[in-house]
């Protein structure tokens, strides 16, 4: 996907109810935080979104998107193919942004990042699929029930997400042992 198409897909994704609600919560928190502290005028009052072509090394690595400072969500246009891809990564990264800003989670800590990855996978990669599967009684029976499938999906996605940076967090997959 080129950058203009990414920007257009991003604007479309941000109109969806779930991303819109998360952005509003994060921006409200940032504005209140800035108003209540006498800290630097450089403190952000809103979450930024950026589409760009990502490199294959560094923090960008193989990611389709990532959360960065000040807070910002960077979408890797060259790794996204469809509007659905953009919607999925926007929700995923918004969960990280919420965890970092509102919940004050230190995402540099492997155990904390693992927790955030579980939440992000549950609310993005696995959410739409679970909605479809859970509504179809025949599919739900074949997959031994919805809960089982959701747990498996979340675990696989969270392990994959944390293992991408395995060089700095070699223990992260073991942090995600779920029943």
mmCIF file of C-alpha atoms in Angstrom:
data_model
loop_
_atom_site.group_PDB
_atom_site.id
_atom_site.type_symbol
_atom_site.label_atom_id
_atom_site.label_comp_id
_atom_site.label_asym_id
_atom_site.label_seq_id
_atom_site.Cartn_x
_atom_site.Cartn_y
_atom_site.Cartn_z
ATOM 1 C CA UNK A 1 0.000 0.000 0.000
ATOM 2 C CA UNK A 2 1.360 3.443 -0.775
ATOM 3 C CA UNK A 3 1.354 6.274 1.773
ATOM 4 C CA UNK A 4 -1.687 8.182 0.374
ATOM 5 C CA UNK A 5 -3.765 4.972 0.409
ATOM 6 C CA UNK A 6 -2.570 4.286 3.951
ATOM 7 C CA UNK A 7 -3.623 7.799 5.014
ATOM 8 C CA UNK A 8 -7.066 7.301 3.456
ATOM 9 C CA UNK A 9 -7.498 3.877 5.086
ATOM 10 C CA UNK A 10 -6.342 5.347 8.412
ATOM 11 C CA UNK A 11 -8.973 8.104 8.255
ATOM 12 C CA UNK A 12 -11.607 5.481 7.494
ATOM 13 C CA UNK A 13 -10.420 3.273 10.381
ATOM 14 C CA UNK A 14 -10.537 6.166 12.849
ATOM 15 C CA UNK A 15 -14.254 6.648 12.110
ATOM 16 C CA UNK A 16 -15.061 3.136 13.368
ATOM 17 C CA UNK A 17 -16.646 3.054 16.869
ATOM 18 C CA UNK A 18 -13.908 1.140 18.727
ATOM 19 C CA UNK A 19 -10.903 3.158 17.464
ATOM 20 C CA UNK A 20 -12.845 6.398 17.824
ATOM 21 C CA UNK A 21 -13.655 5.622 21.465
ATOM 22 C CA UNK A 22 -10.031 4.727 22.261
ATOM 23 C CA UNK A 23 -8.659 7.876 20.586
ATOM 24 C CA UNK A 24 -11.141 10.042 22.487
ATOM 25 C CA UNK A 25 -10.198 8.411 25.812
ATOM 26 C CA UNK A 26 -6.465 8.821 25.167
ATOM 27 C CA UNK A 27 -6.761 12.434 23.971
ATOM 28 C CA UNK A 28 -9.008 13.373 26.907
ATOM 29 C CA UNK A 29 -6.473 11.862 29.307
ATOM 30 C CA UNK A 30 -3.552 13.687 27.636
ATOM 31 C CA UNK A 31 -5.376 17.041 27.771
ATOM 32 C CA UNK A 32 -6.291 16.583 31.449
ATOM 33 C CA UNK A 33 -2.747 15.510 32.281
ATOM 34 C CA UNK A 34 -1.250 18.560 30.601
ATOM 35 C CA UNK A 35 -3.760 20.893 32.281
ATOM 36 C CA UNK A 36 -3.106 19.427 35.737
ATOM 37 C CA UNK A 37 0.686 19.551 35.621
ATOM 38 C CA UNK A 38 3.042 22.460 35.409
ATOM 39 C CA UNK A 39 5.360 20.487 33.169
ATOM 40 C CA UNK A 40 6.829 21.492 29.849
ATOM 41 C CA UNK A 41 4.693 22.958 27.097
ATOM 42 C CA UNK A 42 6.054 20.164 24.909
ATOM 43 C CA UNK A 43 3.717 17.643 26.544
ATOM 44 C CA UNK A 44 1.358 16.308 23.886
ATOM 45 C CA UNK A 45 -2.392 16.879 24.060
ATOM 46 C CA UNK A 46 -3.332 14.360 21.406
ATOM 47 C CA UNK A 47 -2.230 11.101 19.873
ATOM 48 C CA UNK A 48 -0.571 11.418 16.472
ATOM 49 C CA UNK A 49 -0.934 9.020 13.533
ATOM 50 C CA UNK A 50 1.679 8.672 10.800
ATOM 51 C CA UNK A 51 1.826 6.517 7.664
ATOM 52 C CA UNK A 52 5.292 5.893 6.251
ATOM 53 C CA UNK A 53 7.399 3.286 4.498
ATOM 54 C CA UNK A 54 9.210 1.410 7.257
ATOM 55 C CA UNK A 55 12.741 0.068 7.242
ATOM 56 C CA UNK A 56 13.545 -3.567 7.904
ATOM 57 C CA UNK A 57 15.811 -2.918 10.890
ATOM 58 C CA UNK A 58 15.523 -1.212 14.243
ATOM 59 C CA UNK A 59 12.247 -0.640 16.061
ATOM 60 C CA UNK A 60 10.395 -0.815 12.738
ATOM 61 C CA UNK A 61 11.749 -4.317 12.126
ATOM 62 C CA UNK A 62 9.036 -6.452 10.572
ATOM 63 C CA UNK A 63 6.157 -4.619 12.231
ATOM 64 C CA UNK A 64 3.058 -3.541 10.335
ATOM 65 C CA UNK A 65 2.697 -0.667 12.808
ATOM 66 C CA UNK A 66 4.171 0.436 16.114
ATOM 67 C CA UNK A 67 3.578 2.778 19.029
ATOM 68 C CA UNK A 68 6.196 5.501 19.424
ATOM 69 C CA UNK A 69 6.842 8.660 21.388
ATOM 70 C CA UNK A 70 5.510 11.504 21.808
ATOM 71 C CA UNK A 71 2.754 9.413 21.729
ATOM 72 C CA UNK A 72 2.212 8.422 18.132
ATOM 73 C CA UNK A 73 1.075 5.422 16.157
ATOM 74 C CA UNK A 74 3.171 4.746 13.076
ATOM 75 C CA UNK A 75 1.657 2.624 10.320
ATOM 76 C CA UNK A 76 4.068 0.914 7.934
ATOM 77 C CA UNK A 77 2.330 1.542 4.607
ATOM 78 C CA UNK A 78 4.708 -0.801 2.787
ATOM 79 C CA UNK A 79 3.550 -3.717 4.994
ATOM 80 C CA UNK A 80 -0.198 -3.098 4.835
ATOM 81 C CA UNK A 81 -2.276 -4.355 1.922
ATOM 82 C CA UNK A 82 -5.912 -3.590 2.673
ATOM 83 C CA UNK A 83 -8.157 -1.251 4.613
ATOM 84 C CA UNK A 84 -8.923 -4.212 6.895
ATOM 85 C CA UNK A 85 -5.190 -4.543 7.670
ATOM 86 C CA UNK A 86 -5.119 -0.866 8.623
ATOM 87 C CA UNK A 87 -8.207 -1.189 10.844
ATOM 88 C CA UNK A 88 -6.667 -4.181 12.610
ATOM 89 C CA UNK A 89 -3.291 -2.555 13.322
ATOM 90 C CA UNK A 90 -4.901 0.713 14.395
ATOM 91 C CA UNK A 91 -6.914 -1.044 17.115
ATOM 92 C CA UNK A 92 -3.874 -3.130 18.113
ATOM 93 C CA UNK A 93 -1.649 -0.074 18.512
ATOM 94 C CA UNK A 94 -4.401 1.952 20.187
ATOM 95 C CA UNK A 95 -4.506 -0.661 22.946
ATOM 96 C CA UNK A 96 -0.753 -0.165 23.454
ATOM 97 C CA UNK A 97 -1.221 3.618 23.386
ATOM 98 C CA UNK A 98 -3.996 3.358 25.981
ATOM 99 C CA UNK A 99 -1.892 1.076 28.173
ATOM 100 C CA UNK A 100 1.068 3.458 27.979
ATOM 101 C CA UNK A 101 -0.747 6.759 28.430
ATOM 102 C CA UNK A 102 -3.854 6.093 30.512
ATOM 103 C CA UNK A 103 -2.806 2.983 32.430
ATOM 104 C CA UNK A 104 0.814 4.227 32.790
ATOM 105 C CA UNK A 105 2.249 0.838 31.819
ATOM 106 C CA UNK A 106 5.990 0.641 31.127
ATOM 107 C CA UNK A 107 6.005 -1.192 27.795
ATOM 108 C CA UNK A 108 9.798 -1.525 27.905
ATOM 109 C CA UNK A 109 9.409 -4.215 30.581
ATOM 110 C CA UNK A 110 8.953 -7.671 28.984
ATOM 111 C CA UNK A 111 6.216 -8.854 31.365
ATOM 112 C CA UNK A 112 4.277 -5.606 30.991
ATOM 113 C CA UNK A 113 4.641 -5.671 27.204
ATOM 114 C CA UNK A 114 3.443 -9.278 27.167
ATOM 115 C CA UNK A 115 0.307 -8.227 29.069
ATOM 116 C CA UNK A 116 -0.306 -5.390 26.628
ATOM 117 C CA UNK A 117 0.230 -7.743 23.664
ATOM 118 C CA UNK A 118 -2.383 -10.133 25.068
ATOM 119 C CA UNK A 119 -4.877 -7.282 25.375
ATOM 120 C CA UNK A 120 -4.010 -5.966 21.910
ATOM 121 C CA UNK A 121 -4.355 -9.374 20.249
ATOM 122 C CA UNK A 122 -7.672 -10.017 21.996
ATOM 123 C CA UNK A 123 -9.084 -6.666 20.874
ATOM 124 C CA UNK A 124 -7.701 -6.602 17.321
ATOM 125 C CA UNK A 125 -6.455 -9.694 15.472
ATOM 126 C CA UNK A 126 -8.799 -12.048 17.310
ATOM 127 C CA UNK A 127 -11.809 -9.787 17.891
ATOM 128 C CA UNK A 128 -13.489 -9.782 14.469
ATOM 129 C CA UNK A 129 -12.791 -13.476 13.888
ATOM 130 C CA UNK A 130 -14.197 -14.355 17.300
ATOM 131 C CA UNK A 131 -17.320 -12.293 16.652
ATOM 132 C CA UNK A 132 -17.975 -14.204 13.428
ATOM 133 C CA UNK A 133 -17.199 -17.638 14.884
ATOM 134 C CA UNK A 134 -19.161 -17.159 18.081
ATOM 135 C CA UNK A 135 -22.296 -16.178 16.189
ATOM 136 C CA UNK A 136 -22.220 -19.364 14.082
ATOM 137 C CA UNK A 137 -23.262 -22.307 16.305
ATOM 138 C CA UNK A 138 -21.945 -24.915 13.841
ATOM 139 C CA UNK A 139 -18.494 -23.339 13.628
ATOM 140 C CA UNK A 140 -18.432 -22.809 17.366
ATOM 141 C CA UNK A 141 -19.044 -26.538 17.940
ATOM 142 C CA UNK A 142 -16.386 -27.566 15.404
ATOM 143 C CA UNK A 143 -13.813 -25.364 17.111
ATOM 144 C CA UNK A 144 -14.603 -26.824 20.573
ATOM 145 C CA UNK A 145 -16.244 -23.602 21.585
ATOM 146 C CA UNK A 146 -15.502 -19.976 21.148
ATOM 147 C CA UNK A 147 -13.510 -19.466 24.326
ATOM 148 C CA UNK A 148 -10.986 -22.105 23.335
ATOM 149 C CA UNK A 149 -10.454 -20.542 19.911
ATOM 150 C CA UNK A 150 -10.137 -17.002 21.283
ATOM 151 C CA UNK A 151 -7.523 -18.101 23.849
ATOM 152 C CA UNK A 152 -5.557 -19.902 21.153
ATOM 153 C CA UNK A 153 -5.718 -16.920 18.788
ATOM 154 C CA UNK A 154 -4.668 -14.460 21.502
ATOM 155 C CA UNK A 155 -1.802 -16.663 22.662
ATOM 156 C CA UNK A 156 -0.443 -17.202 19.137
ATOM 157 C CA UNK A 157 -0.642 -13.517 18.232
ATOM 158 C CA UNK A 158 0.857 -12.303 21.507
ATOM 159 C CA UNK A 159 3.742 -14.783 21.312
ATOM 160 C CA UNK A 160 4.422 -13.759 17.723
ATOM 161 C CA UNK A 161 4.338 -10.056 18.619
ATOM 162 C CA UNK A 162 6.736 -10.426 21.535
ATOM 163 C CA UNK A 163 9.067 -12.818 19.716
ATOM 164 C CA UNK A 164 9.653 -10.273 16.934
ATOM 165 C CA UNK A 165 11.943 -8.449 19.351
ATOM 166 C CA UNK A 166 13.285 -11.663 20.865
ATOM 167 C CA UNK A 167 16.859 -10.402 20.871
ATOM 168 C CA UNK A 168 16.059 -7.915 23.618
ATOM 169 C CA UNK A 169 13.394 -10.018 25.335
ATOM 170 C CA UNK A 170 14.415 -13.643 24.967
ATOM 171 C CA UNK A 171 12.096 -14.737 27.763
ATOM 172 C CA UNK A 172 8.930 -13.079 26.422
ATOM 173 C CA UNK A 173 7.296 -16.219 24.945
ATOM 174 C CA UNK A 174 7.566 -17.912 28.346
ATOM 175 C CA UNK A 175 5.733 -14.959 29.867
ATOM 176 C CA UNK A 176 2.715 -15.835 27.748
ATOM 177 C CA UNK A 177 2.019 -19.342 29.024
ATOM 178 C CA UNK A 178 -1.746 -19.470 29.203
ATOM 179 C CA UNK A 179 -3.935 -22.486 30.028
#
